[in-house]
Coordinates of C-alpha atoms and ligand atoms in Angstrom, one line a residue:
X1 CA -41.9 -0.3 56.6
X2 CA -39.3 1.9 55.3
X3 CA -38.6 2.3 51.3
X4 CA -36.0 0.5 50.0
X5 CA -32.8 1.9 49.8
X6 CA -32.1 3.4 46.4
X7 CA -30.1 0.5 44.5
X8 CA -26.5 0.9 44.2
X9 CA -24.9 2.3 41.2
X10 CA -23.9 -0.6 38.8
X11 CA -20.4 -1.4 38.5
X12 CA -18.5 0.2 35.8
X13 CA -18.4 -1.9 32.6
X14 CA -15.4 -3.0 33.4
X15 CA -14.4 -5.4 29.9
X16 CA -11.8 -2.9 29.1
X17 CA -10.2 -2.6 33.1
X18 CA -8.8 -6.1 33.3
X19 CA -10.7 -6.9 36.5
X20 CA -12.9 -9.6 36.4
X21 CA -12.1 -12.6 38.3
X22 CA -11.8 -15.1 36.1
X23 CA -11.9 -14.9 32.2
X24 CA -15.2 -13.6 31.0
X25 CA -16.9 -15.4 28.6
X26 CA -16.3 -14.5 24.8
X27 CA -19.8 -13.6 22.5
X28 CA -20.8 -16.2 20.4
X29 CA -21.6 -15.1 16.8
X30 CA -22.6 -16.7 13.5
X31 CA -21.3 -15.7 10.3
X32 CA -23.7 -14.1 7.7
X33 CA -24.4 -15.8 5.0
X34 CA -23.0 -13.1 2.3
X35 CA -19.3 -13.1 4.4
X36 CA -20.6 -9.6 5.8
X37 CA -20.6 -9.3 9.4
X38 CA -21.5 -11.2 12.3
X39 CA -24.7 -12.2 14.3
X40 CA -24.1 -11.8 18.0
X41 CA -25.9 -14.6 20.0
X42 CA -27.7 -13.7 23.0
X43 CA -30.4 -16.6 23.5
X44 CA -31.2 -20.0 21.8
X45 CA -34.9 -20.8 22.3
X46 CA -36.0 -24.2 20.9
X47 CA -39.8 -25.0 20.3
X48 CA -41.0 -28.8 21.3
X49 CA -42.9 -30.7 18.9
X50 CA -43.7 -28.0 16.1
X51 CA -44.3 -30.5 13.0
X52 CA -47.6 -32.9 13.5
X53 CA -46.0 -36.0 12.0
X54 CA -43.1 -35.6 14.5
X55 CA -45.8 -35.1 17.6
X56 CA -47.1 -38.4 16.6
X57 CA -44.0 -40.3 16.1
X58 CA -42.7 -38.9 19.4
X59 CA -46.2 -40.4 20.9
X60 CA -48.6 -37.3 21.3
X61 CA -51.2 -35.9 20.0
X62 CA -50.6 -32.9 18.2
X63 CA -53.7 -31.0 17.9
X64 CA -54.4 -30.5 22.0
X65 CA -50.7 -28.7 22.6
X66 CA -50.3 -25.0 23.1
X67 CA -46.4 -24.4 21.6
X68 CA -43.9 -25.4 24.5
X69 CA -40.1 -24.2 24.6
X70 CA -36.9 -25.0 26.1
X71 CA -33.5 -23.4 26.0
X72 CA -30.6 -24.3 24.7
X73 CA -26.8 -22.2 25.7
X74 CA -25.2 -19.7 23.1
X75 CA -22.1 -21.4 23.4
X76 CA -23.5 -24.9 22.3
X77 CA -23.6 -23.6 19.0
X78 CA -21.1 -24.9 16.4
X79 CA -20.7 -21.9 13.3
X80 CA -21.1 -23.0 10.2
X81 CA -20.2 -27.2 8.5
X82 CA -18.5 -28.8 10.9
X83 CA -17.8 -31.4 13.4
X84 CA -20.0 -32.8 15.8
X85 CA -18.4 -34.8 18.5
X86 CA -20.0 -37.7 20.2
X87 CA -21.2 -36.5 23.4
X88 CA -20.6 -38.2 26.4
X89 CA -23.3 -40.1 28.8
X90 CA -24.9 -41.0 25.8
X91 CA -25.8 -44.2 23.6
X92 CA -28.3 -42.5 21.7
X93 CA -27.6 -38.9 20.3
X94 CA -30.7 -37.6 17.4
X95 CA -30.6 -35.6 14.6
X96 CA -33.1 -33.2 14.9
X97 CA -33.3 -30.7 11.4
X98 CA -34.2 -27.2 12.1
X99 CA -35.4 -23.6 10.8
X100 CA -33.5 -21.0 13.0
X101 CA -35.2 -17.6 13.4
X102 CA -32.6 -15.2 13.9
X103 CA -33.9 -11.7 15.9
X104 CA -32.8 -8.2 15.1
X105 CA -35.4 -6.4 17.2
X106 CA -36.8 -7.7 20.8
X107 CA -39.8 -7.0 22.6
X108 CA -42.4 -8.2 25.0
X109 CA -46.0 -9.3 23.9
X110 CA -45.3 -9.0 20.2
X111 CA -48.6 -9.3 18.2
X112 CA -48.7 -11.9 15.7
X113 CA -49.4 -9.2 12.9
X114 CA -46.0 -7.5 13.5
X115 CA -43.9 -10.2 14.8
X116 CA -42.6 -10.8 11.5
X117 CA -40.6 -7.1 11.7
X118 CA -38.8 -8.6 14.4
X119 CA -36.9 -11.3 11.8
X120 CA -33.3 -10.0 10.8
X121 CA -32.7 -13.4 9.1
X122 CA -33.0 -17.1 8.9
X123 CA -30.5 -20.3 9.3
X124 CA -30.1 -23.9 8.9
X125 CA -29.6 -25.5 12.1
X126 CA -29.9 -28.5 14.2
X127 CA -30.8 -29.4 17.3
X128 CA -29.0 -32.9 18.7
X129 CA -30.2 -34.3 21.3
X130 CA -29.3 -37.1 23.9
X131 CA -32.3 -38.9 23.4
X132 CA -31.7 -41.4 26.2
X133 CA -31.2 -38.8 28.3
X134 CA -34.3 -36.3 27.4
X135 CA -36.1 -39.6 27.9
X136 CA -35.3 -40.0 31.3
X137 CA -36.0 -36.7 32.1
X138 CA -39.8 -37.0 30.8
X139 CA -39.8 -39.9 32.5
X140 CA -39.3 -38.5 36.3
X141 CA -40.5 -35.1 35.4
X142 CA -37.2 -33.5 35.1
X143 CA -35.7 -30.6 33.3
X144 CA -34.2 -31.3 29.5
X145 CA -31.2 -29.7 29.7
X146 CA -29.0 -32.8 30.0
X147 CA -31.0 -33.6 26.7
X148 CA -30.7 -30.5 24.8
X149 CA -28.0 -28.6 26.4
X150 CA -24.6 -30.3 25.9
X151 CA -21.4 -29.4 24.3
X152 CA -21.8 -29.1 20.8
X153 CA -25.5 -29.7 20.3
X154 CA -26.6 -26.6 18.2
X155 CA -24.3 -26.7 14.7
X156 CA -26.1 -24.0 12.9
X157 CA -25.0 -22.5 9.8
X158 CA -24.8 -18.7 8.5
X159 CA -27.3 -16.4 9.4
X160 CA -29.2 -15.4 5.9
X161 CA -30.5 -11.9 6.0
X162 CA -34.4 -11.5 5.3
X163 CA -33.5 -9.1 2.7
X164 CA -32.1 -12.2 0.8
X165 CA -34.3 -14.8 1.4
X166 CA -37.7 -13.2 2.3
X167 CA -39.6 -15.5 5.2
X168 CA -39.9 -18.6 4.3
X169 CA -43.1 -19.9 5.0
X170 CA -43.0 -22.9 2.5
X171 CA -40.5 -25.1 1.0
X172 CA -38.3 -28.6 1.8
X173 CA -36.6 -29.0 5.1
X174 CA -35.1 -32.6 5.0
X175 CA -31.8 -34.1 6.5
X176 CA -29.8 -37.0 4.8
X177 CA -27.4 -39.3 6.5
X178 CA -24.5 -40.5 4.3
X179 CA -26.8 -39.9 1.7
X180 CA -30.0 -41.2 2.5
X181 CA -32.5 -39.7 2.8
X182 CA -34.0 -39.5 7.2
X183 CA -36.2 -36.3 8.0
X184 CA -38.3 -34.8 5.0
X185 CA -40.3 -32.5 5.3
X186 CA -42.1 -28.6 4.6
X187 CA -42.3 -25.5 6.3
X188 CA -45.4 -25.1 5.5
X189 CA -46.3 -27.8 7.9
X190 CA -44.9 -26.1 10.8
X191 CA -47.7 -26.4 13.2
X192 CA -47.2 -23.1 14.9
X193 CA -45.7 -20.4 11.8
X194 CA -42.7 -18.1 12.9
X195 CA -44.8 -15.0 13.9
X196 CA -46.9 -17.0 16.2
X197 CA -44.0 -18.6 17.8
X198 CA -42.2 -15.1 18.1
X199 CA -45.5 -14.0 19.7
X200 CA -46.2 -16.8 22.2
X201 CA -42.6 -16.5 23.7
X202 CA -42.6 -13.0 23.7
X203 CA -45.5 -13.3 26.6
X204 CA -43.4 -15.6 28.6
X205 CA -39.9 -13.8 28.0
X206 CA -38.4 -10.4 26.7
X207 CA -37.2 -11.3 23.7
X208 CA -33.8 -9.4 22.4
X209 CA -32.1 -8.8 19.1
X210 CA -29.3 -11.6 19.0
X211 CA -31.9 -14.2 20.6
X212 CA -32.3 -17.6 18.1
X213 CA -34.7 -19.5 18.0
X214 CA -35.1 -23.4 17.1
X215 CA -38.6 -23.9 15.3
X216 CA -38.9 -27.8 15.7
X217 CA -37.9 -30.7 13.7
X218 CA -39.8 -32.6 11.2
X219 CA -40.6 -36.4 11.8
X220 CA -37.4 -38.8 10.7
X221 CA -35.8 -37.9 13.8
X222 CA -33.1 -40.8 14.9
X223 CA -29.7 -41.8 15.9
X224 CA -26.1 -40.6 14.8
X225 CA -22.9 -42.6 15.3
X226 CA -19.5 -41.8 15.1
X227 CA -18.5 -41.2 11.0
X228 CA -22.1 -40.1 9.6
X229 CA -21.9 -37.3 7.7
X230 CA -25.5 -35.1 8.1
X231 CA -26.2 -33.0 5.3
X232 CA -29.7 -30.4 6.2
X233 CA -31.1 -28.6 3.9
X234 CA -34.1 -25.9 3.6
X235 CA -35.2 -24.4 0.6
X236 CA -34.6 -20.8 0.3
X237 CA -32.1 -20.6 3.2
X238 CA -29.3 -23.1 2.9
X239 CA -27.4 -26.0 3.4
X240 CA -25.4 -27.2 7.0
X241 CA -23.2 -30.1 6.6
X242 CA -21.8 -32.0 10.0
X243 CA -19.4 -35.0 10.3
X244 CA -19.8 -36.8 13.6
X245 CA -16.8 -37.9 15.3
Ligands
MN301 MN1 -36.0 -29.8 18.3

């Protein structure tokens, strides 16, 4: 057997030559929360079942799990308050309240002790999901994506800079709609914290500055229709306000 051939040179970069094909994709970016700058977004990792009292409600057990992730695409964000339009193929779309890690330095098998360093900043976000859909998925042992992954389905709000906030470890995460109160709960109840989930997905991925990720919702979780106004809040980072239409 011969060695392989040396591997071609990449193309040029060629964003400033005009030559791709068909329109290339634009970077999506959050605002940061002081007006200064913007977060480029390269990844939007979500972790499953991350509050105990949501496990439960969702019909597991939540002490025998191991932390499980999924994906969601950078452009299913929406920056900042906003509107969330009613997706289609759906009868049942769920509010899902999240902490969003934001990254400023990657790496692969990041130790708990430092994965913390790898923080630039924290946001309010949330991850809707076509419940019916997700459902069926589990059901025939299918991927999520048609759950998770739609148009729309991760309104987050400005990225807060660690230097401001700190890391949150504690403090009230809830979501109201039209006023009432539906998902309350702590950080502190996060079954796995931020540097353990930063450490676990760094085994199974190499993580990058601009990746997100999507710690898990606390228990409350249920339908939105069409004129609800969410309103998510969590202590120490901020507020994310989303009409649905
Ligand atoms: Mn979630």
């Amino acid at each position: 057997m011969t060695a392989p051939a040396p591997s071609p040179q990449s193309p040029p970069q060629s964003a400033d030559t005009g030559d791709y094909v068909v329109p290339p994709p634009e970077t999506v970016w959050l605002p940061v929360a002081d007006g200064a700058g913007r977060f480029p977004v390269r990844r939007v990792y979500c972790v499953g079942r991350n509050y105990a009292a949501h496990a439960v409600e969702m019909g597991h057990d939540p002490d025998q799990e191991p932390p499980f992730f999924f994906a969601k695409s950078p452009d299913n964000l929406v920056a900042g308050d906003g509107v969330f339009p009613y997706p289609p193929a759906t009868s049942d779309v769920h509010h899902e309240i999240e902490l969003v890690v934001a990254l400023g330095r990657g790496g692969a098998d990041i130790p708990v002790e430092t994965a913390l360093t790898h923080v630039w900043g924290y946001a309010v976000g949330l991850d809707m999901t076509r419940r019916d859909l997700q459902g069926e998925a589990k059901k025939l042992g299918r991927p999520w994506e048609v759950g998770k992954a739609f148009e729309h389905s991760a309104p987050c709000g400005p990225v807060v800079p660690v230097e401001t906030c700190g890391h949150p470890a504690e403090g009230a995460i809830w979501l109201t709609v039209n006023g009432e109160t539906r998902q309350l709960g702590d950080l502190s109840q996060l079954i796995w914290k931020v540097p353990e989930v930063i450490a676990f997905l760094s085994r199974l991925f190499v993580l990058r500055p601009g990746d997100l990720i999507m710690t898990g919702t606390p228990a409350g979780v249920g339908p939105v229709t069409r004129g609800d106004r969410l309103h998510g809040h969590i202590e120490g980072v901020g507020d994310l306000k989303v009409d649905v239409r």
